Amino acid sequence: MLNTAVKSEAPGTEQELTDGFHLVIDALKLNGINTIYGVPGIPITDLGRMAQAAGIRVLSFRHEQNAGYAASIAGFLTKKPGVCLTVSAPGFLNGLTALAHATTNCFPMILISGSSEREIVDLQQGDYEEMDQLAIAKPLCKAAFRVLHAQDIGIGLARAIRAAVSGRPGGVYLDLPAKLFGQVMNADAGQKSLVKVIDAAPEQIPSPSAVKRALEVLKGAKRPLVILGKGAAYAQADEAIKTFIEKAGVPFLPMSMAKGLLPDLHPQCAGAARSTVLKDADVVMLIGARLNWLLSHGKGKTWGDAPKKFIQVDIEPKEMDSNVEIVAPVVGDIGSCVTALLDGMGANWPAAPSDWLATVAKKRDDNVAKMAPKLMSNASPMDYHGALGALRAIIAERPETIFVNEGANTLDLARGVVDMHKPRKRLDVGTWGVMGIGMGYSIAAAIETGHPVLAVEGDSAFGFSGMEVETICRYKLPICVVIFNNDGIYRGTDVNSAGDDPATTVFVKGSRYDKMMEAFGGVGVNATSPDELKRAVNAALDSGKPTLINAVIDPAAGSESGRIGNLNPQSVLQKKK
Ligand code: ADP
Ligand code: TZD
Ligand code: MG
C-alpha cells in the first residue's frame, strides 16, 4: 500500500498521485527495510522526515561515516542490507568509507545518497555539492545504480537489495538525484512499479563431488583444524556448524568475529593454542574465512614447515586458490555446505586422532593458566590484563551483551582475554583493522538486537566516532562505553626528540572522557582500578543508561601497534627502540 497520495488540481484530470519521496519509502517498507541510518540535509531532509512519519526508524547521526558503519554492521547482524542515507558530495564521501568497509568485510549494505542534477554535473557547471558520485562509488562497492525516473525506483531498489545480499554480500551504492524525489506519477502505476524481492539470497547448494572430496581430505587428516570466520557467523547456520564441529571432533579456531559461534570455552576450542594449531595442523578447513593477512596468507613462519592441505567452504568461487592451493574447494552458502558435509559423514565418522587433540588441549590449558594471574591484578593505574580480567567476568555473567571492540592493544588483548559465549556478540575492526567503527556499531547493535552493548575502546579509536555519544544519549540506548585511556596511540609515553610539540602518538594527559557523556545527560564514571571498573560496568548494564567509563590505563602498558608491530616498515636510519 502506498502510504500517501496527492490529488492533481487540474480540472477534469483528478487522479491519485504519488511522488519519488513516497515511492522510495514504500519500496523500502515493502522489502522489510525498517531502519535507516543517516545524516539529513539537501536533498534528503524530507525523505528522512517522511520515512519517520511512515513508521521507518530513522537514526540521525552526527557524521555519515558512523551512520555508514552502523548500516554495515546492521547488515552483518540481520542478513538484510543495512541502509545509510546521505546528502550529496561531502556527505556521500563521508559515507563512502563505510561502504568500502562493508564491501571489504562482506557485509550487505546500501548507501543511498542524494545527488545533484545530472545535466549540471555532466557539464561540470558547479552545481550545489556537485560530484559524479556514481563513478566515484563504483570501484568501492559490489554494484552501483542510479535511478532517474520515479517509475524505476522499485526496480532500482530491488537491484540494490539483490546485489547486496546474494552471493558474497557487500556494499551497494544507490544514487538518487534531487529531481527524482519530486517527480510525480499516477499512484496506481507507482504501486505496481514497486518490486518485492523474492528469495534475495538464494541457497547455493554445493556439488556432491566437492563435498565428497572435502570429506575424504578431512578423514585422512592426522592433525585436522577447522577455522571459522565471520562469514560463518554471518550465515546464521549456528546449529549445523556446531553439530558438524562436534561430530568431526576436531579442534576449531574462531577468527575474531566468529568467536562465540561455538563458545570459547568449548572443549574443542583451540583459540588459546593458536600458534600451535596453525603450525602443526596437516589439514585445515576454512569455513567463511579468507586466507588474507589475518591468517598470514596461509604460508610463512606462522604456518610452520609441515605440509598442509586446505579445504575451503565459501560462497565466492574466486576466493579459492587466492593465496595458496585449495585441494578441496566447497563452493556454496555455508548453511547448505555444512548440512551437506554432515549428511556425507554418515553414522560412522571416525573420531579425530586423540594424540593431536591431547596436544592441542594441553597447549591451550597451559596458555590459559599462564595468563590467569595477570587477569587477577587489581593494580592502579590499571594495565590491560587487570582491566580486561574484570570485563571478561562480566561478559561471562551476561553472555547476551554485545561486545564492540577497537584500538590497538585494547583490541588485540581484549580479543584474547574476553571469552565469547554466543554467536555474533563480538563486533570489531574487521578485515581492515579500521579505527572508527565503535559508536556506529554500538548504536546499530543496540537498535537491531535490543541487547545491551559494551564497547571497549582505545582512547584513540574512540576519538574517531566520539561525537556519537550525543546520538546514544538522544536515543537513550543501553550502551556502556569503556575507554581504555592510556593517554595515546599504543602508549602515552612518547616524547618528541626535537621541539616543543607533543609526540605524534600522545594525547592530553589525564583526559576525562567521562565528562563527554555527562555533557549530554548520560552517566560518566572515572575508574582507576579493576574493581571500580567492574562496579561501574555492572551498574551501567543493570540500568541500561548511556554510560561512559574513563578507565585509566598505565600509559606505559601497551606496545607499538599492539600485536602487529611487525607490519611497521623500518628505516635504516632509525635507531631501534
Ligand atoms: P574473517 O575475517 O573472520 O577471517 P573473512 O571476512 O576473511 O572472515 O571471510 C568471510 C568469508 O565468508 C568471505 O570469503 C565470504 O565470501 C564468505 N561468506 C560470507 N557469507 C557467506 C555465506 N552465507 N556462505 C558462504 N560463505 C560466505
Ligand atoms: N586510521 C584508521 C581509520 N584506522 C587505523 N587503523 C589507523 C588510523 C591507525 N591506527 C591503528 O591501526 S590502531 C590506532 C590507530 C590510529 C589507535 C591505537 O590507539 P588506541 O589503542 O588508543 O585506540 P591502544 O590501547 O592505545 O593501543
Ligand atoms: Mg590508547
XYZ file of C-alpha atoms and ligand atoms in Angstrom:
632
model
C 0.000 0.000 0.000
C 1.197 3.482 -0.818
C 1.297 5.486 2.358
C 0.259 8.848 0.884
C -1.069 10.204 -2.343
C -1.871 13.711 -3.544
C -4.655 14.914 -5.781
C -3.958 16.637 -9.052
C -5.641 20.047 -9.070
C -6.173 20.411 -12.821
C -9.960 20.301 -13.509
C -11.141 17.140 -15.189
C -7.847 15.326 -14.610
C -8.187 14.333 -10.948
C -6.264 11.236 -10.106
C -4.411 9.816 -7.145
C -0.764 10.794 -7.416
C 2.411 9.748 -5.727
C 5.971 11.035 -5.955
C 9.590 9.966 -5.717
C 9.783 10.512 -1.945
C 6.878 8.199 -1.267
C 7.914 5.605 -3.786
C 11.350 5.274 -2.148
C 9.766 4.898 1.270
C 7.136 2.429 0.035
C 9.776 0.378 -1.771
C 11.903 0.154 1.391
C 8.939 -0.848 3.528
C 7.717 -3.373 1.001
C 11.098 -5.077 1.324
C 11.112 -5.111 5.103
C 13.702 -2.373 5.484
C 12.516 -0.651 8.632
C 15.593 1.226 9.753
C 17.681 3.959 8.129
C 20.955 5.330 9.481
C 21.974 8.726 8.158
C 22.512 12.467 8.354
C 19.872 14.871 6.952
C 20.334 17.787 4.546
C 19.663 18.812 0.927
C 18.152 16.910 -0.887
C 17.125 14.157 1.547
C 15.849 16.011 4.645
C 12.212 15.480 3.734
C 12.874 11.862 2.764
C 14.067 11.209 6.320
C 11.113 13.071 7.822
C 8.575 11.289 5.665
C 10.214 7.916 6.291
C 9.951 8.539 10.024
C 6.321 9.581 9.633
C 5.703 6.354 7.698
C 6.986 4.243 10.594
C 10.560 3.622 9.487
C 13.058 4.090 12.309
C 15.370 6.871 11.145
C 18.510 7.240 13.235
C 20.096 10.632 12.768
C 23.863 10.672 13.344
C 26.453 13.396 13.766
C 28.692 12.151 10.949
C 27.885 9.964 7.944
C 30.827 7.645 8.459
C 29.358 6.492 11.741
C 25.907 6.096 10.221
C 27.534 4.046 7.475
C 29.355 1.787 9.908
C 26.053 1.351 11.725
C 24.365 0.275 8.491
C 27.199 -2.115 7.658
C 27.012 -3.946 10.956
C 23.204 -3.963 10.839
C 23.696 -5.924 7.614
C 26.048 -8.371 9.311
C 23.691 -8.893 12.234
C 20.461 -9.283 10.284
C 21.402 -10.638 6.810
C 19.327 -7.771 5.389
C 21.065 -4.797 3.794
C 21.703 -2.024 6.300
C 20.728 1.319 4.794
C 22.704 4.531 5.151
C 21.246 7.782 3.816
C 23.480 10.734 3.000
C 23.432 14.123 1.305
C 25.400 14.822 -1.865
C 29.171 15.140 -2.357
C 30.709 15.640 1.123
C 28.033 13.597 2.907
C 28.323 10.919 0.266
C 32.105 10.855 0.616
C 31.814 10.612 4.393
C 29.575 7.586 3.942
C 31.787 6.038 1.295
C 34.462 4.808 3.699
C 31.824 2.722 5.407
C 30.515 1.429 2.076
C 34.002 0.299 1.107
C 34.367 -1.225 4.566
C 31.119 -3.171 4.103
C 32.341 -4.494 0.768
C 35.728 -5.476 2.180
C 34.114 -7.273 5.095
C 31.364 -8.946 3.020
C 28.542 -7.159 4.883
C 25.367 -6.289 2.960
C 24.746 -2.556 2.954
C 23.138 0.040 0.705
C 24.410 3.599 0.688
C 21.582 5.749 -0.618
C 22.751 9.221 -1.436
C 21.002 12.238 -2.801
C 22.933 13.832 -5.654
C 22.954 16.953 -7.796
C 21.460 17.388 -11.249
C 22.941 15.152 -13.931
C 22.779 17.850 -16.579
C 24.825 20.251 -14.471
C 27.203 17.641 -13.070
C 27.997 16.266 -16.518
C 28.742 19.709 -17.911
C 30.692 20.496 -14.723
C 28.861 23.749 -14.242
C 29.312 23.889 -10.497
C 26.024 22.736 -9.005
C 25.440 22.789 -5.246
C 27.542 19.885 -3.915
C 28.380 18.777 -7.422
C 30.065 15.429 -7.832
C 29.871 12.449 -10.166
C 29.036 10.198 -7.234
C 28.141 7.078 -9.202
C 31.539 6.975 -10.891
C 33.344 7.508 -7.617
C 31.376 4.857 -5.758
C 31.766 2.149 -8.400
C 35.243 0.833 -7.633
C 34.489 0.744 -3.915
C 31.386 -1.382 -3.886
C 29.843 -4.517 -5.326
C 27.382 -2.660 -7.539
C 26.233 0.912 -8.128
C 22.952 2.121 -9.613
C 21.298 5.442 -10.384
C 17.565 5.997 -10.698
C 16.438 8.862 -12.927
C 12.710 8.218 -13.190
C 10.136 7.715 -10.462
C 8.768 4.621 -12.202
C 12.198 2.956 -11.863
C 12.531 3.364 -8.104
C 11.066 -0.078 -7.422
C 13.419 -1.819 -9.816
C 16.374 0.259 -8.637
C 15.885 -0.742 -5.017
C 15.269 -4.379 -5.955
C 18.566 -4.470 -7.838
C 20.350 -2.876 -4.912
C 18.935 -5.381 -2.415
C 19.803 -8.391 -4.545
C 23.302 -7.146 -5.238
C 23.920 -6.541 -1.537
C 22.790 -9.885 -0.119
C 23.150 -12.517 -2.852
C 26.377 -14.480 -3.311
C 29.170 -12.867 -1.334
C 27.452 -9.982 0.440
C 28.792 -6.451 0.069
C 28.151 -2.755 -0.257
C 25.891 -1.261 -2.929
C 25.536 2.362 -3.937
C 22.168 3.791 -4.952
C 22.262 7.289 -6.447
C 19.062 9.323 -6.212
C 19.302 12.770 -7.860
C 17.388 15.576 -6.151
C 14.937 15.931 -9.030
C 13.745 12.354 -8.642
C 12.103 12.969 -5.272
C 9.634 15.498 -6.585
C 8.727 13.563 -9.714
C 5.021 12.781 -9.743
C 3.252 9.782 -11.204
C -0.100 8.054 -11.036
C -0.424 6.350 -7.661
C -1.691 3.025 -9.016
C 1.044 2.826 -11.612
C 3.526 3.768 -8.898
C 2.352 0.999 -6.650
C 2.571 -1.508 -9.479
C 6.117 -0.396 -10.242
C 7.367 -1.486 -6.830
C 9.114 -4.839 -6.529
C 9.077 -7.116 -3.522
C 12.302 -9.055 -3.861
C 11.671 -12.774 -3.677
C 14.434 -15.025 -2.348
C 17.013 -12.230 -2.307
C 19.877 -14.514 -1.232
C 19.092 -17.868 -2.825
C 20.588 -21.015 -1.322
C 23.704 -22.120 -3.132
C 23.973 -25.866 -2.851
C 27.497 -27.305 -3.154
C 28.167 -30.011 -5.698
C 28.106 -33.552 -4.250
C 31.566 -34.298 -5.639
C 33.030 -31.248 -3.892
C 31.502 -32.367 -0.610
C 32.834 -35.906 -1.053
C 36.318 -34.635 -1.888
C 36.385 -32.409 1.167
C 35.294 -35.207 3.473
C 37.957 -37.547 2.096
C 40.672 -34.997 2.784
C 39.321 -34.352 6.268
C 39.093 -38.053 7.033
C 42.722 -38.605 6.015
C 43.993 -35.925 8.424
C 46.276 -36.729 11.336
C 46.161 -33.209 12.743
C 42.954 -31.561 11.479
C 41.867 -27.995 12.226
C 38.736 -26.033 11.351
C 38.970 -22.238 11.137
C 35.677 -20.391 11.497
C 35.471 -16.887 10.047
C 32.946 -14.091 10.221
C 31.270 -15.476 7.077
C 30.272 -18.460 9.221
C 28.879 -16.133 11.863
C 27.018 -14.141 9.208
C 25.428 -17.275 7.736
C 23.341 -17.886 10.890
C 23.771 -21.638 10.484
C 24.806 -21.913 14.128
C 23.295 -25.298 14.948
C 24.566 -27.019 11.802
C 28.074 -25.653 12.351
C 28.119 -26.756 15.978
C 26.872 -30.225 15.088
C 29.454 -30.539 12.323
C 32.391 -29.496 14.518
C 31.304 -31.803 17.312
C 30.713 -34.740 15.007
C 34.093 -34.227 13.317
C 35.586 -33.871 16.797
C 38.363 -31.613 15.529
C 39.880 -28.540 17.175
C 38.446 -25.273 15.900
C 39.920 -21.801 15.804
C 37.498 -18.862 15.653
C 38.549 -15.702 13.848
C 37.796 -12.569 15.815
C 34.148 -12.024 14.868
C 33.440 -15.770 14.785
C 34.208 -16.036 18.482
C 31.187 -17.384 20.311
C 29.784 -19.205 17.277
C 30.748 -22.141 19.419
C 31.584 -20.963 22.943
C 35.227 -20.030 23.518
C 35.151 -22.405 26.497
C 34.093 -25.348 24.313
C 36.475 -28.306 24.846
C 37.435 -28.298 21.149
C 38.237 -24.566 21.024
C 41.881 -24.001 20.136
C 41.776 -20.206 20.496
C 44.419 -20.229 23.225
C 46.623 -22.640 21.217
C 46.558 -20.588 18.010
C 50.228 -20.694 17.100
C 50.481 -24.438 17.749
C 47.479 -25.411 15.648
C 48.438 -23.167 12.741
C 51.982 -24.528 12.720
C 51.256 -28.181 13.239
C 47.919 -28.929 11.563
C 48.157 -31.061 8.410
C 44.615 -30.412 7.137
C 42.961 -27.023 7.585
C 39.324 -26.473 6.755
C 38.285 -22.837 6.353
C 34.617 -22.066 6.841
C 33.739 -18.469 5.911
C 37.291 -17.213 6.490
C 39.750 -15.886 3.915
C 43.464 -16.644 3.862
C 44.286 -12.919 3.936
C 46.793 -11.073 6.142
C 44.859 -12.034 9.245
C 45.913 -15.642 8.563
C 49.359 -14.722 7.192
C 48.153 -15.666 3.688
C 48.315 -19.373 4.546
C 52.094 -19.524 4.374
C 55.357 -18.484 6.020
C 56.557 -18.786 9.596
C 53.092 -18.750 11.172
C 52.188 -21.916 9.298
C 55.396 -23.847 10.031
C 57.159 -26.325 7.793
C 54.737 -29.253 7.945
C 52.970 -29.652 4.549
C 49.314 -28.699 4.663
C 46.194 -29.355 2.730
C 43.472 -26.719 2.695
C 39.735 -27.293 2.396
C 37.711 -24.111 1.906
C 33.987 -23.585 2.295
C 32.928 -20.257 0.786
C 30.189 -18.787 -1.336
C 32.660 -16.973 -3.585
C 34.307 -19.325 -6.121
C 37.045 -16.786 -6.886
C 38.230 -16.958 -3.292
C 39.651 -20.442 -3.902
C 43.440 -20.542 -4.521
C 43.666 -16.825 -3.737
C 46.786 -17.287 -1.631
C 47.658 -21.000 -1.612
C 46.303 -24.057 -3.356
C 42.938 -25.257 -2.058
C 42.817 -29.023 -2.562
C 39.135 -29.272 -1.729
C 37.047 -26.209 -2.587
C 33.422 -26.360 -1.478
C 31.504 -23.538 -3.082
C 28.090 -22.730 -1.713
C 26.348 -20.989 1.135
C 27.626 -22.118 4.497
C 24.292 -23.434 5.746
C 23.891 -25.680 2.687
C 27.562 -26.711 2.648
C 27.757 -27.661 6.290
C 24.477 -29.555 6.074
C 25.757 -31.456 3.026
C 29.024 -32.223 4.833
C 27.091 -33.519 7.834
C 24.941 -35.729 5.610
C 28.033 -37.048 3.844
C 29.706 -38.001 7.116
C 27.091 -40.649 7.776
C 26.758 -42.511 11.051
C 30.264 -43.933 11.354
C 32.548 -40.956 11.076
C 35.840 -41.813 12.804
C 36.961 -39.975 15.930
C 39.689 -37.368 15.409
C 43.215 -38.583 16.319
C 43.400 -38.494 20.109
C 47.115 -37.653 20.361
C 46.506 -34.455 18.380
C 43.510 -33.489 20.494
C 45.539 -34.075 23.655
C 48.446 -31.971 22.354
C 46.145 -29.070 21.490
C 44.256 -29.283 24.781
C 47.477 -29.272 26.799
C 48.870 -26.259 24.961
C 45.600 -24.399 25.429
C 45.340 -25.196 29.119
C 48.972 -24.202 29.710
C 48.450 -20.868 27.991
C 45.219 -20.199 29.870
C 46.941 -20.998 33.182
C 49.844 -18.703 32.303
C 47.515 -15.782 31.695
C 45.236 -16.348 34.704
C 47.279 -14.488 37.370
C 47.639 -11.414 35.140
C 43.857 -11.171 34.874
C 43.554 -11.047 38.666
C 45.746 -7.973 39.030
C 43.966 -5.160 40.859
C 46.815 -2.703 40.262
C 46.143 1.024 39.879
C 46.750 2.525 37.371
C 45.406 -0.499 35.584
C 47.252 -2.487 32.991
C 45.320 -4.048 30.120
C 45.090 -7.507 31.658
C 43.796 -6.284 35.005
C 41.067 -4.214 33.327
C 40.176 -6.962 30.858
C 40.007 -9.590 33.608
C 37.158 -7.587 35.120
C 35.348 -7.252 31.787
C 35.793 -10.918 30.971
C 33.967 -11.890 34.166
C 31.118 -9.521 33.291
C 30.661 -10.985 29.795
C 30.650 -14.500 31.286
C 27.789 -13.455 33.572
C 25.974 -11.536 30.820
C 26.576 -13.540 27.641
C 23.839 -11.724 25.700
C 25.813 -8.486 25.840
C 27.226 -7.363 22.524
C 30.923 -6.637 22.794
C 32.177 -3.927 20.438
C 35.946 -3.524 20.363
C 38.545 -1.307 18.675
C 42.002 0.087 19.339
C 45.436 -1.495 19.051
C 46.437 -3.016 22.403
C 42.858 -2.537 23.549
C 41.703 -4.658 20.605
C 44.376 -7.348 20.478
C 44.408 -8.049 24.184
C 40.621 -7.965 24.577
C 40.259 -10.409 21.699
C 42.489 -12.876 23.521
C 41.175 -12.334 27.045
C 37.422 -11.824 26.762
C 35.686 -15.135 26.016
C 32.535 -15.011 23.951
C 29.729 -17.422 24.678
C 27.178 -16.794 21.947
C 27.252 -16.156 18.190
C 27.584 -12.651 16.710
C 28.289 -10.995 20.042
C 31.767 -9.771 19.187
C 31.911 -6.907 16.674
C 35.221 -5.319 15.860
C 37.513 -3.606 13.358
C 37.250 -6.444 10.818
C 39.325 -7.043 7.726
C 40.916 -3.591 7.523
C 41.630 -3.109 11.198
C 39.895 0.228 10.847
C 39.517 2.707 13.701
C 36.170 4.471 13.941
C 33.612 1.679 13.915
C 32.946 1.907 17.657
C 29.951 4.159 18.181
C 28.260 3.331 14.853
C 28.499 -0.389 15.587
C 27.291 0.095 19.146
C 24.253 2.104 18.089
C 23.222 -0.354 15.365
C 23.826 -3.343 17.637
C 21.530 -1.874 20.287
C 18.885 -0.913 17.719
C 18.917 -4.159 15.735
C 19.162 -6.674 18.580
C 17.655 -4.958 21.612
C 20.553 -6.333 23.685
C 22.836 -4.195 25.830
C 26.171 -3.192 24.334
C 29.579 -2.966 25.959
C 32.022 -1.047 23.756
C 35.654 -1.345 24.769
C 37.615 1.379 23.026
C 41.172 2.606 22.868
C 41.255 6.333 23.604
C 42.459 6.966 20.056
C 39.941 4.597 18.496
C 37.086 6.251 20.375
C 38.083 9.675 19.072
C 37.153 8.692 15.519
C 33.448 8.437 16.370
C 33.257 10.015 19.833
C 30.715 12.696 18.974
C 28.097 9.990 18.569
C 27.817 9.782 22.365
C 25.256 12.532 21.849
C 23.372 10.217 19.485
C 23.495 7.453 22.101
C 22.045 9.812 24.715
C 19.438 11.205 22.313
C 18.026 7.759 21.542
C 18.576 6.599 25.155
C 20.396 3.454 24.073
C 21.640 0.790 26.514
C 25.284 1.307 25.605
C 28.197 1.295 28.020
C 31.396 2.683 26.515
C 34.625 1.862 28.318
C 37.616 3.893 27.190
C 40.994 2.371 27.862
C 42.687 5.697 28.428
C 46.454 5.304 28.186
C 46.984 8.887 27.000
C 47.575 7.959 23.410
C 48.054 5.669 20.460
C 49.716 2.437 21.654
C 51.304 4.200 24.638
C 51.139 7.604 26.254
C 54.846 7.890 26.873
C 56.405 9.005 23.568
C 58.426 12.237 23.536
C 59.226 14.470 20.620
C 63.012 14.407 20.214
C 63.057 17.938 18.758
C 60.929 20.958 19.597
C 58.022 21.629 21.943
C 55.138 19.966 20.127
C 53.884 16.766 21.728
C 54.990 13.474 20.161
C 52.732 12.287 17.345
C 51.247 9.380 19.287
C 50.313 11.098 22.559
C 47.197 12.959 23.690
C 46.414 15.350 26.538
C 47.442 13.530 29.685
C 44.801 12.616 32.222
C 41.853 13.411 29.911
C 38.396 12.764 31.336
C 36.327 11.277 28.529
C 33.555 10.524 31.037
C 32.696 14.228 31.060
C 31.721 13.989 27.402
C 28.879 11.658 28.271
C 27.771 13.878 31.153
C 27.556 16.807 28.752
C 24.609 15.096 27.052
C 22.848 13.774 30.127
C 24.423 10.326 30.222
C 26.355 8.781 33.100
C 30.108 9.383 33.299
C 32.454 7.462 35.596
C 36.204 7.697 36.141
C 37.552 4.240 37.060
C 41.078 3.787 38.338
C 41.036 0.122 39.405
C 39.537 -3.123 38.057
C 37.121 -3.203 40.993
C 35.839 0.284 40.219
C 35.592 -0.618 36.556
C 33.601 -3.753 37.287
C 31.166 -1.925 39.552
C 30.616 0.827 37.002
C 30.037 -1.546 34.075
C 27.618 -3.696 36.048
C 25.698 -0.605 37.121
C 25.528 0.590 33.510
C 24.308 -2.755 32.195
C 21.753 -3.022 35.014
C 20.370 0.459 34.429
C 20.551 0.424 30.623
C 21.513 4.115 30.798
C 24.030 5.532 28.326
C 27.300 5.390 30.236
C 30.905 6.233 29.514
C 33.642 4.944 31.786
C 37.066 6.504 31.566
C 39.291 3.564 32.550
C 42.703 4.893 33.493
C 45.358 2.626 31.998
C 49.079 2.857 32.704
C 50.483 4.894 29.757
C 53.495 2.567 29.641
C 51.499 -0.671 29.482
C 50.928 -1.016 25.728
C 53.217 -1.934 22.885
C 53.681 -0.354 19.444
C 50.789 -1.399 17.145
C 49.579 -3.992 19.669
C 50.219 -7.439 18.245
C 51.053 -6.359 14.690
C 54.129 -4.193 15.274
C 55.978 -6.418 12.795
C 53.980 -4.824 9.959
C 55.617 -1.413 10.523
C 58.284 -0.647 7.922
C 61.684 0.177 9.415
C 64.035 2.943 8.344
C 67.712 2.025 8.188
C 68.470 5.440 9.671
C 66.144 4.955 12.641
C 67.600 3.846 15.965
C 65.869 0.631 17.079
C 63.628 1.369 20.082
P 37.455 -13.482 8.867
O 37.965 -12.051 8.801
O 36.614 -13.750 10.046
O 38.545 -14.457 8.648
P 36.601 -13.046 6.165
O 35.850 -11.765 6.107
O 38.018 -13.022 5.728
O 36.440 -13.670 7.618
O 35.855 -14.137 5.283
C 34.482 -14.232 5.215
C 34.190 -15.134 4.039
O 32.885 -15.661 4.211
C 34.224 -14.452 2.686
O 35.144 -15.085 1.836
C 32.791 -14.575 2.161
O 32.737 -14.830 0.783
C 32.267 -15.741 2.950
N 30.826 -15.743 3.170
C 30.068 -14.736 3.629
N 28.797 -15.123 3.766
C 28.737 -16.416 3.378
C 27.696 -17.392 3.289
N 26.446 -17.108 3.653
N 28.012 -18.601 2.827
C 29.294 -18.891 2.462
N 30.305 -18.031 2.537
C 30.040 -16.802 2.991
N 43.171 5.410 10.950
C 42.252 4.461 10.708
C 40.957 4.825 10.061
N 42.467 3.180 11.052
C 43.640 2.832 11.620
N 43.806 1.558 11.910
C 44.624 3.817 11.921
C 44.344 5.103 11.559
C 45.962 3.511 12.574
N 45.753 3.028 13.958
C 45.754 1.691 14.260
O 45.940 0.756 13.457
S 45.419 1.453 15.888
C 45.273 3.115 16.203
C 45.484 3.841 15.043
C 45.405 5.323 14.992
C 44.919 3.619 17.559
C 45.542 2.850 18.700
O 45.413 3.554 19.893
P 44.238 3.280 20.900
O 44.607 1.833 21.471
O 44.301 4.295 21.948
O 42.961 3.166 20.189
P 45.808 1.441 22.453
O 45.165 0.642 23.523
O 46.411 2.713 22.993
O 46.820 0.645 21.703
Mg 45.368 4.367 23.676
